[in-house]
Amino acid sequence: MKPKMLMCSPEYFGVEYVINPWMENQIHHIDRPQAHRQWEAFHRALSQQAEVFVLDPKPDMPDMVFTANAGLLVDGTFVLSRFKHPERQVEEPHFRDWFQHYAGDVAQLPDSIAFEGEGDALPQPGQDWIWAGYGFRTDLAAHRFIEQKVRRPVISLHLINPRFYHLDTCFCPLPDDRAMYYPDAFDADSLRCIESRIAPENRLLVSEEDAGHFACNTARVHDTLFMNHTSPALRRQLEVWGYRVALCPVDEFMKAGGANKCLTLVLDAADRPHTLHSA
Ligand code: ARG
C-alpha cells in the first residue's frame, strides 16, 4: 500500500524574516524559479512511491511550504502545532482547517505551550514510542500533552545546537530499530537515552559535513530515502542497510532552514510494523 504524505506548493515560499541561523543573510535571496523546479522534481519523485496530497499555499506565509511543521498525526489523532514564532503562528488556522476535514480529530495545545509538529516529533517505525525534541521550538510540556492525546510514550531529547533547531534536522528514525543522527546536536543525557533504545549496530552517526547538508532531514517511503545530499560513505552505509537513496536537491529551501523531510508530513506511514531486509 502507498503511504500518504502532505506537501504544500511553494508559490509564496521565500525568506522574509529570520527565525533560525540558516535564514541569516538570506532575506530575499531565494531563486524562485529554481526553488519551484526543485520542489516539482522532489514532488514528482515522491509521488512515484507515495500518495501525495498538496495543500494550497497562502500569501504572506513564506514557510508554509514546510508541512512537517503543521502538526503530528498518529492513529487518527492530529495534534496541531502551536508555533513558537508569531511569523509562523498565522499558518495554524490553515493547517487546522485542512486536518479537521482530513482527520476529524484535531487536538489543540494550550496557548502557552509551543510545539512544531513532525519537525520535533518522530515516531520510531515498528515501535509504539515517539521521539520528541525540545530546547528551541517545542516545549517539554508539549511532550506530555502528546503522550496523553495519542496514548504513546514520548521520549524527550534535548537539542542544544541552534543550527539543528528541529529534531528532524538531526535525527532520522528508521525501521528495524535503527536511526541515523548527528550526535553534536544533542546533550549527553539525550545521547544516552538514544543509545539505550538503539543498539550500537543500529546507530548511524552522521558526520558534521553530511549533517550540514541536512542528510538527517530525509523523507522516507518504505526503503527509498529522498535526500538533499549524501557523502559516498553515508550512501554506502545506507545501501548496506538495504536502502535506495533518491537524491532530490533542495538547496533553495535550505536557505530557510529546511530540506526534504521538512517539506513533507506523514499522513499514513502504511508500513508499521515494517521489516527491511539488508542487502
Ligand atoms: N524557516 C522555517 C522555520 O524556521 C524552516 C522550517 C523547517 N522545518 C523543519 N521541519 N525542520 O520554521
mmCIF file of C-alpha atoms and ligand atoms in Angstrom:
data_model
loop_
_atom_site.group_PDB
_atom_site.id
_atom_site.type_symbol
_atom_site.label_atom_id
_atom_site.label_comp_id
_atom_site.label_asym_id
_atom_site.label_seq_id
_atom_site.Cartn_x
_atom_site.Cartn_y
_atom_site.Cartn_z
ATOM 1 C CA MET A 1 0.000 0.000 0.000
ATOM 2 C CA LYS A 2 1.191 3.513 -0.822
ATOM 3 C CA PRO A 3 1.872 5.754 2.166
ATOM 4 C CA LYS A 4 0.102 9.114 2.220
ATOM 5 C CA MET A 5 2.044 12.344 2.611
ATOM 6 C CA LEU A 6 1.280 16.050 2.662
ATOM 7 C CA MET A 7 3.173 18.807 0.856
ATOM 8 C CA CYS A 8 2.355 22.467 0.192
ATOM 9 C CA SER A 9 3.230 24.125 -3.106
ATOM 10 C CA PRO A 10 5.978 26.751 -2.944
ATOM 11 C CA GLU A 11 4.138 29.643 -4.668
ATOM 12 C CA TYR A 12 4.765 32.047 -1.785
ATOM 13 C CA PHE A 13 7.959 30.483 -0.459
ATOM 14 C CA GLY A 14 10.731 32.901 0.427
ATOM 15 C CA VAL A 15 12.959 34.126 3.227
ATOM 16 C CA GLU A 16 11.285 37.233 4.601
ATOM 17 C CA TYR A 17 12.326 37.097 8.262
ATOM 18 C CA VAL A 18 14.980 35.362 10.362
ATOM 19 C CA ILE A 19 13.879 32.750 12.910
ATOM 20 C CA ASN A 20 16.765 30.280 12.591
ATOM 21 C CA PRO A 21 20.501 30.617 11.806
ATOM 22 C CA TRP A 22 20.122 29.307 8.238
ATOM 23 C CA MET A 23 17.934 32.287 7.337
ATOM 24 C CA GLU A 24 20.558 34.842 8.327
ATOM 25 C CA ASN A 25 21.711 36.889 5.326
ATOM 26 C CA GLN A 26 19.191 35.105 3.093
ATOM 27 C CA ILE A 27 16.351 37.616 3.115
ATOM 28 C CA HIS A 28 15.012 37.900 -0.457
ATOM 29 C CA HIS A 29 17.840 35.661 -1.680
ATOM 30 C CA ILE A 30 15.702 32.774 -2.887
ATOM 31 C CA ASP A 31 15.970 31.970 -6.567
ATOM 32 C CA ARG A 32 12.231 31.377 -7.000
ATOM 33 C CA PRO A 33 12.261 29.583 -10.378
ATOM 34 C CA GLN A 34 14.970 27.286 -9.037
ATOM 35 C CA ALA A 35 13.014 26.646 -5.814
ATOM 36 C CA HIS A 36 9.966 25.731 -7.917
ATOM 37 C CA ARG A 37 11.998 23.371 -10.087
ATOM 38 C CA GLN A 38 13.492 21.660 -7.032
ATOM 39 C CA TRP A 39 10.116 21.315 -5.322
ATOM 40 C CA GLU A 40 8.499 19.955 -8.502
ATOM 41 C CA ALA A 41 11.275 17.394 -9.027
ATOM 42 C CA PHE A 42 11.027 16.242 -5.410
ATOM 43 C CA HIS A 43 7.220 16.105 -5.599
ATOM 44 C CA ARG A 44 7.400 14.088 -8.810
ATOM 45 C CA ALA A 45 9.891 11.578 -7.365
ATOM 46 C CA LEU A 46 7.975 11.227 -4.094
ATOM 47 C CA SER A 47 4.671 10.755 -5.961
ATOM 48 C CA GLN A 48 6.032 7.613 -7.583
ATOM 49 C CA GLN A 49 6.197 5.968 -4.176
ATOM 50 C CA ALA A 50 3.579 7.775 -2.106
ATOM 51 C CA GLU A 51 0.160 9.305 -2.479
ATOM 52 C CA VAL A 52 0.989 12.984 -2.086
ATOM 53 C CA PHE A 53 -1.692 15.489 -1.071
ATOM 54 C CA VAL A 54 -0.865 19.114 -1.878
ATOM 55 C CA LEU A 55 -2.087 21.933 0.321
ATOM 56 C CA ASP A 56 -2.982 25.348 -1.106
ATOM 57 C CA PRO A 57 -0.369 27.882 -0.052
ATOM 58 C CA LYS A 58 -1.327 31.266 1.368
ATOM 59 C CA PRO A 59 0.219 34.644 0.582
ATOM 60 C CA ASP A 60 2.480 36.147 3.262
ATOM 61 C CA MET A 61 3.248 32.711 4.718
ATOM 62 C CA PRO A 62 6.635 32.005 3.183
ATOM 63 C CA ASP A 63 7.358 28.999 5.454
ATOM 64 C CA MET A 64 4.035 27.202 4.937
ATOM 65 C CA VAL A 65 5.765 25.002 2.357
ATOM 66 C CA PHE A 66 7.358 23.168 5.350
ATOM 67 C CA THR A 67 4.346 20.963 6.087
ATOM 68 C CA ALA A 68 6.278 18.815 8.580
ATOM 69 C CA ASN A 69 5.595 21.659 10.988
ATOM 70 C CA ALA A 70 1.794 21.518 10.612
ATOM 71 C CA GLY A 71 1.430 19.070 13.475
ATOM 72 C CA LEU A 72 1.627 15.359 14.212
ATOM 73 C CA LEU A 73 -0.870 12.753 13.030
ATOM 74 C CA VAL A 74 -0.818 9.481 14.972
ATOM 75 C CA ASP A 75 -3.501 6.792 14.801
ATOM 76 C CA GLY A 76 -6.109 9.249 13.518
ATOM 77 C CA THR A 77 -5.421 11.963 16.097
ATOM 78 C CA PHE A 78 -3.876 15.161 14.804
ATOM 79 C CA VAL A 79 -2.032 17.353 17.304
ATOM 80 C CA LEU A 80 -1.951 20.825 15.753
ATOM 81 C CA SER A 81 1.243 22.846 16.045
ATOM 82 C CA ARG A 82 1.492 25.968 18.156
ATOM 83 C CA PHE A 83 4.376 27.797 16.580
ATOM 84 C CA LYS A 84 6.987 29.440 18.734
ATOM 85 C CA HIS A 85 7.337 32.486 16.471
ATOM 86 C CA PRO A 86 4.460 34.827 15.553
ATOM 87 C CA GLU A 87 5.768 34.818 11.963
ATOM 88 C CA ARG A 88 4.543 31.224 11.626
ATOM 89 C CA GLN A 89 1.543 31.254 14.002
ATOM 90 C CA VAL A 90 -0.555 32.614 11.116
ATOM 91 C CA GLU A 91 -0.250 29.203 9.426
ATOM 92 C CA GLU A 92 -2.071 27.392 12.242
ATOM 93 C CA PRO A 93 -5.696 28.058 11.161
ATOM 94 C CA HIS A 94 -4.964 26.789 7.646
ATOM 95 C CA PHE A 95 -3.411 23.575 8.881
ATOM 96 C CA ARG A 96 -6.260 23.175 11.395
ATOM 97 C CA ASP A 97 -8.935 23.530 8.707
ATOM 98 C CA TRP A 98 -7.259 21.028 6.417
ATOM 99 C CA PHE A 99 -6.817 18.443 9.158
ATOM 100 C CA GLN A 100 -10.319 18.934 10.555
ATOM 101 C CA HIS A 101 -11.532 17.872 7.154
ATOM 102 C CA TYR A 102 -8.935 15.116 6.677
ATOM 103 C CA ALA A 103 -8.650 13.575 10.152
ATOM 104 C CA GLY A 104 -11.647 14.932 12.057
ATOM 105 C CA ASP A 105 -9.944 14.722 15.432
ATOM 106 C CA VAL A 106 -7.767 17.833 15.968
ATOM 107 C CA ALA A 107 -6.166 18.329 19.380
ATOM 108 C CA GLN A 108 -5.025 21.848 20.266
ATOM 109 C CA LEU A 109 -2.420 22.715 22.857
ATOM 110 C CA PRO A 110 -2.939 25.460 25.427
ATOM 111 C CA ASP A 111 -1.767 28.836 24.054
ATOM 112 C CA SER A 112 1.324 28.947 26.231
ATOM 113 C CA ILE A 113 2.831 25.639 25.028
ATOM 114 C CA ALA A 114 4.891 25.600 21.830
ATOM 115 C CA PHE A 115 5.004 22.590 19.522
ATOM 116 C CA GLU A 116 6.181 22.382 15.907
ATOM 117 C CA GLY A 117 4.769 19.085 14.685
ATOM 118 C CA GLU A 118 6.835 16.440 12.941
ATOM 119 C CA GLY A 119 9.678 18.922 12.930
ATOM 120 C CA ASP A 120 10.059 17.923 16.590
ATOM 121 C CA ALA A 121 8.137 14.650 16.935
ATOM 122 C CA LEU A 122 9.063 11.473 15.066
ATOM 123 C CA PRO A 123 7.548 8.026 15.697
ATOM 124 C CA GLN A 124 10.024 5.140 15.744
ATOM 125 C CA PRO A 125 8.772 2.833 12.952
ATOM 126 C CA GLY A 126 7.593 -0.526 14.275
ATOM 127 C CA GLN A 127 7.586 0.681 17.898
ATOM 128 C CA ASP A 128 4.993 2.495 19.941
ATOM 129 C CA TRP A 129 7.174 5.384 21.082
ATOM 130 C CA ILE A 130 7.618 8.833 19.638
ATOM 131 C CA TRP A 131 10.921 10.713 19.821
ATOM 132 C CA ALA A 132 10.418 14.393 20.573
ATOM 133 C CA GLY A 133 12.831 17.320 20.607
ATOM 134 C CA TYR A 134 12.770 20.340 22.900
ATOM 135 C CA GLY A 135 15.005 23.325 23.535
ATOM 136 C CA PHE A 136 14.315 25.599 20.569
ATOM 137 C CA ARG A 137 10.824 25.371 19.057
ATOM 138 C CA THR A 138 8.938 22.856 21.159
ATOM 139 C CA ASP A 139 8.346 22.986 24.921
ATOM 140 C CA LEU A 140 8.799 19.961 27.124
ATOM 141 C CA ALA A 141 5.186 20.424 28.296
ATOM 142 C CA ALA A 142 4.061 19.641 24.731
ATOM 143 C CA HIS A 143 5.632 16.188 25.037
ATOM 144 C CA ARG A 144 3.387 15.328 27.977
ATOM 145 C CA PHE A 145 0.349 16.690 26.113
ATOM 146 C CA ILE A 146 1.100 14.490 23.083
ATOM 147 C CA GLU A 147 1.623 11.458 25.310
ATOM 148 C CA GLN A 148 -1.875 11.887 26.749
ATOM 149 C CA LYS A 149 -3.570 12.687 23.450
ATOM 150 C CA VAL A 150 -2.143 9.865 21.347
ATOM 151 C CA ARG A 151 -1.552 7.421 24.227
ATOM 152 C CA ARG A 152 2.006 6.554 23.315
ATOM 153 C CA PRO A 153 5.263 7.044 25.221
ATOM 154 C CA VAL A 154 7.121 10.200 24.220
ATOM 155 C CA ILE A 155 10.896 10.127 24.598
ATOM 156 C CA SER A 156 12.268 13.632 25.146
ATOM 157 C CA LEU A 157 15.554 14.665 23.542
ATOM 158 C CA HIS A 158 17.263 17.970 24.350
ATOM 159 C CA LEU A 159 18.502 19.871 21.290
ATOM 160 C CA ILE A 160 21.455 22.121 22.026
ATOM 161 C CA ASN A 161 22.806 23.249 18.642
ATOM 162 C CA PRO A 162 20.925 26.224 17.134
ATOM 163 C CA ARG A 163 21.690 25.102 13.571
ATOM 164 C CA PHE A 164 19.794 21.884 14.337
ATOM 165 C CA TYR A 165 16.817 23.550 15.983
ATOM 166 C CA HIS A 166 14.227 20.923 14.995
ATOM 167 C CA LEU A 167 14.601 17.213 15.766
ATOM 168 C CA ASP A 168 14.096 16.291 12.103
ATOM 169 C CA THR A 169 17.213 18.267 11.132
ATOM 170 C CA CYS A 170 19.474 15.945 13.133
ATOM 171 C CA PHE A 171 17.611 12.678 13.791
ATOM 172 C CA CYS A 172 16.002 10.184 11.430
ATOM 173 C CA PRO A 173 14.405 7.077 12.960
ATOM 174 C CA LEU A 174 14.411 4.084 10.617
ATOM 175 C CA PRO A 175 12.617 0.704 10.629
ATOM 176 C CA ASP A 176 14.187 -2.331 12.292
ATOM 177 C CA ASP A 177 15.048 -0.296 15.417
ATOM 178 C CA ARG A 178 17.604 1.796 13.577
ATOM 179 C CA ALA A 179 18.312 5.516 13.479
ATOM 180 C CA MET A 180 20.704 7.911 11.827
ATOM 181 C CA TYR A 181 21.583 11.071 13.714
ATOM 182 C CA TYR A 182 24.082 13.851 14.261
ATOM 183 C CA PRO A 183 25.367 13.409 17.835
ATOM 184 C CA ASP A 184 26.595 17.006 18.334
ATOM 185 C CA ALA A 185 23.017 18.256 18.165
ATOM 186 C CA PHE A 186 22.133 16.575 21.497
ATOM 187 C CA ASP A 187 23.166 16.904 25.122
ATOM 188 C CA ALA A 188 24.883 13.994 26.876
ATOM 189 C CA ASP A 189 21.739 12.692 28.622
ATOM 190 C CA SER A 190 19.815 12.654 25.359
ATOM 191 C CA LEU A 191 22.605 10.744 23.616
ATOM 192 C CA ARG A 192 22.486 8.159 26.406
ATOM 193 C CA CYS A 193 18.737 7.968 26.002
ATOM 194 C CA ILE A 194 19.095 7.286 22.259
ATOM 195 C CA GLU A 195 21.798 4.700 22.980
ATOM 196 C CA SER A 196 19.554 2.919 25.495
ATOM 197 C CA ARG A 197 16.947 2.287 22.776
ATOM 198 C CA ILE A 198 19.062 1.891 19.639
ATOM 199 C CA ALA A 199 21.686 -0.882 19.731
ATOM 200 C CA PRO A 200 25.246 0.049 18.632
ATOM 201 C CA GLU A 201 24.986 -1.817 15.323
ATOM 202 C CA ASN A 202 21.732 0.016 14.559
ATOM 203 C CA ARG A 203 23.133 3.534 15.012
ATOM 204 C CA LEU A 204 24.348 5.500 12.036
ATOM 205 C CA LEU A 205 26.286 8.527 13.242
ATOM 206 C CA VAL A 206 26.220 11.243 10.642
ATOM 207 C CA SER A 207 29.318 13.418 10.105
ATOM 208 C CA GLU A 208 29.291 17.180 10.526
ATOM 209 C CA GLU A 209 29.636 17.541 6.769
ATOM 210 C CA ASP A 210 26.620 15.343 5.971
ATOM 211 C CA ALA A 211 24.581 16.870 8.803
ATOM 212 C CA GLY A 212 25.389 20.336 7.452
ATOM 213 C CA HIS A 213 23.765 19.296 4.170
ATOM 214 C CA PHE A 214 20.704 18.085 6.088
ATOM 215 C CA ALA A 215 21.343 14.387 5.443
ATOM 216 C CA CYS A 216 19.248 13.573 8.527
ATOM 217 C CA ASN A 217 16.353 15.540 7.065
ATOM 218 C CA THR A 218 15.431 12.598 4.888
ATOM 219 C CA ALA A 219 11.919 11.817 3.693
ATOM 220 C CA ARG A 220 11.498 8.037 3.706
ATOM 221 C CA VAL A 221 8.977 5.923 1.831
ATOM 222 C CA HIS A 222 9.454 2.211 2.570
ATOM 223 C CA ASP A 223 13.079 1.600 1.567
ATOM 224 C CA THR A 224 13.607 4.741 -0.510
ATOM 225 C CA LEU A 225 15.314 7.710 1.118
ATOM 226 C CA PHE A 226 14.709 11.090 -0.520
ATOM 227 C CA MET A 227 17.757 13.126 0.388
ATOM 228 C CA ASN A 228 19.165 16.533 -0.388
ATOM 229 C CA HIS A 229 22.723 15.244 -0.192
ATOM 230 C CA THR A 230 24.802 12.317 0.973
ATOM 231 C CA SER A 231 28.530 11.654 1.050
ATOM 232 C CA PRO A 232 29.629 8.427 -0.683
ATOM 233 C CA ALA A 233 30.400 6.929 2.753
ATOM 234 C CA LEU A 234 26.919 7.633 4.142
ATOM 235 C CA ARG A 235 25.273 6.377 0.962
ATOM 236 C CA ARG A 236 27.247 3.109 1.207
ATOM 237 C CA GLN A 237 26.179 2.597 4.799
ATOM 238 C CA LEU A 238 22.536 3.192 3.920
ATOM 239 C CA GLU A 239 22.778 0.792 0.997
ATOM 240 C CA VAL A 240 24.221 -1.901 3.263
ATOM 241 C CA TRP A 241 21.076 -1.468 5.354
ATOM 242 C CA GLY A 242 19.002 -2.108 2.231
ATOM 243 C CA TYR A 243 18.051 1.453 1.330
ATOM 244 C CA ARG A 244 17.916 3.104 -2.056
ATOM 245 C CA VAL A 245 18.966 6.749 -1.999
ATOM 246 C CA ALA A 246 16.976 9.080 -4.274
ATOM 247 C CA LEU A 247 18.831 12.382 -4.439
ATOM 248 C CA CYS A 248 16.456 15.329 -4.694
ATOM 249 C CA PRO A 249 18.476 18.509 -4.090
ATOM 250 C CA VAL A 250 16.506 21.261 -2.368
ATOM 251 C CA ASP A 251 19.239 23.743 -1.516
ATOM 252 C CA GLU A 252 16.985 26.751 -2.166
ATOM 253 C CA PHE A 253 14.875 25.532 0.775
ATOM 254 C CA MET A 254 17.948 25.075 2.948
ATOM 255 C CA LYS A 255 18.329 28.858 2.884
ATOM 256 C CA ALA A 256 15.173 28.860 5.024
ATOM 257 C CA GLY A 257 16.493 26.056 7.255
ATOM 258 C CA GLY A 258 14.672 23.046 5.818
ATOM 259 C CA ALA A 259 15.118 20.171 3.369
ATOM 260 C CA ASN A 260 13.214 17.113 2.112
ATOM 261 C CA LYS A 261 11.715 15.900 5.398
ATOM 262 C CA CYS A 262 10.596 19.409 6.351
ATOM 263 C CA LEU A 263 8.746 19.669 3.048
ATOM 264 C CA THR A 264 6.600 16.625 3.856
ATOM 265 C CA LEU A 265 4.309 15.369 6.594
ATOM 266 C CA VAL A 266 3.362 11.732 7.054
ATOM 267 C CA LEU A 267 -0.405 11.215 6.876
ATOM 268 C CA ASP A 268 -0.220 7.445 6.895
ATOM 269 C CA ALA A 269 3.114 5.649 7.003
ATOM 270 C CA ALA A 270 1.488 2.390 5.795
ATOM 271 C CA ASP A 271 4.500 0.384 6.891
ATOM 272 C CA ARG A 272 4.215 -0.095 10.628
ATOM 273 C CA PRO A 273 5.439 -2.548 11.717
ATOM 274 C CA HIS A 274 7.829 -2.974 8.845
ATOM 275 C CA THR A 275 10.904 -5.084 8.353
ATOM 276 C CA LEU A 276 13.620 -4.324 5.862
ATOM 277 C CA HIS A 277 15.978 -6.979 4.678
ATOM 278 C CA SER A 278 19.596 -5.903 4.499
ATOM 279 C CA ALA A 279 21.458 -6.241 1.209
HETATM 280 N N1 ARG B 1 12.056 28.592 8.137
HETATM 281 C C1 ARG B 1 11.371 27.513 8.777
HETATM 282 C C2 ARG B 1 11.370 27.730 10.273
HETATM 283 O O1 ARG B 1 12.345 28.231 10.781
HETATM 284 C C3 ARG B 1 12.001 26.191 8.431
HETATM 285 C C4 ARG B 1 11.254 25.008 8.967
HETATM 286 C C5 ARG B 1 11.955 23.713 8.741
HETATM 287 N N2 ARG B 1 11.139 22.635 9.108
HETATM 288 C C6 ARG B 1 11.523 21.521 9.741
HETATM 289 N N3 ARG B 1 10.648 20.592 9.921
HETATM 290 N N4 ARG B 1 12.733 21.386 10.239
HETATM 291 O O2 ARG B 1 10.426 27.424 10.954
#
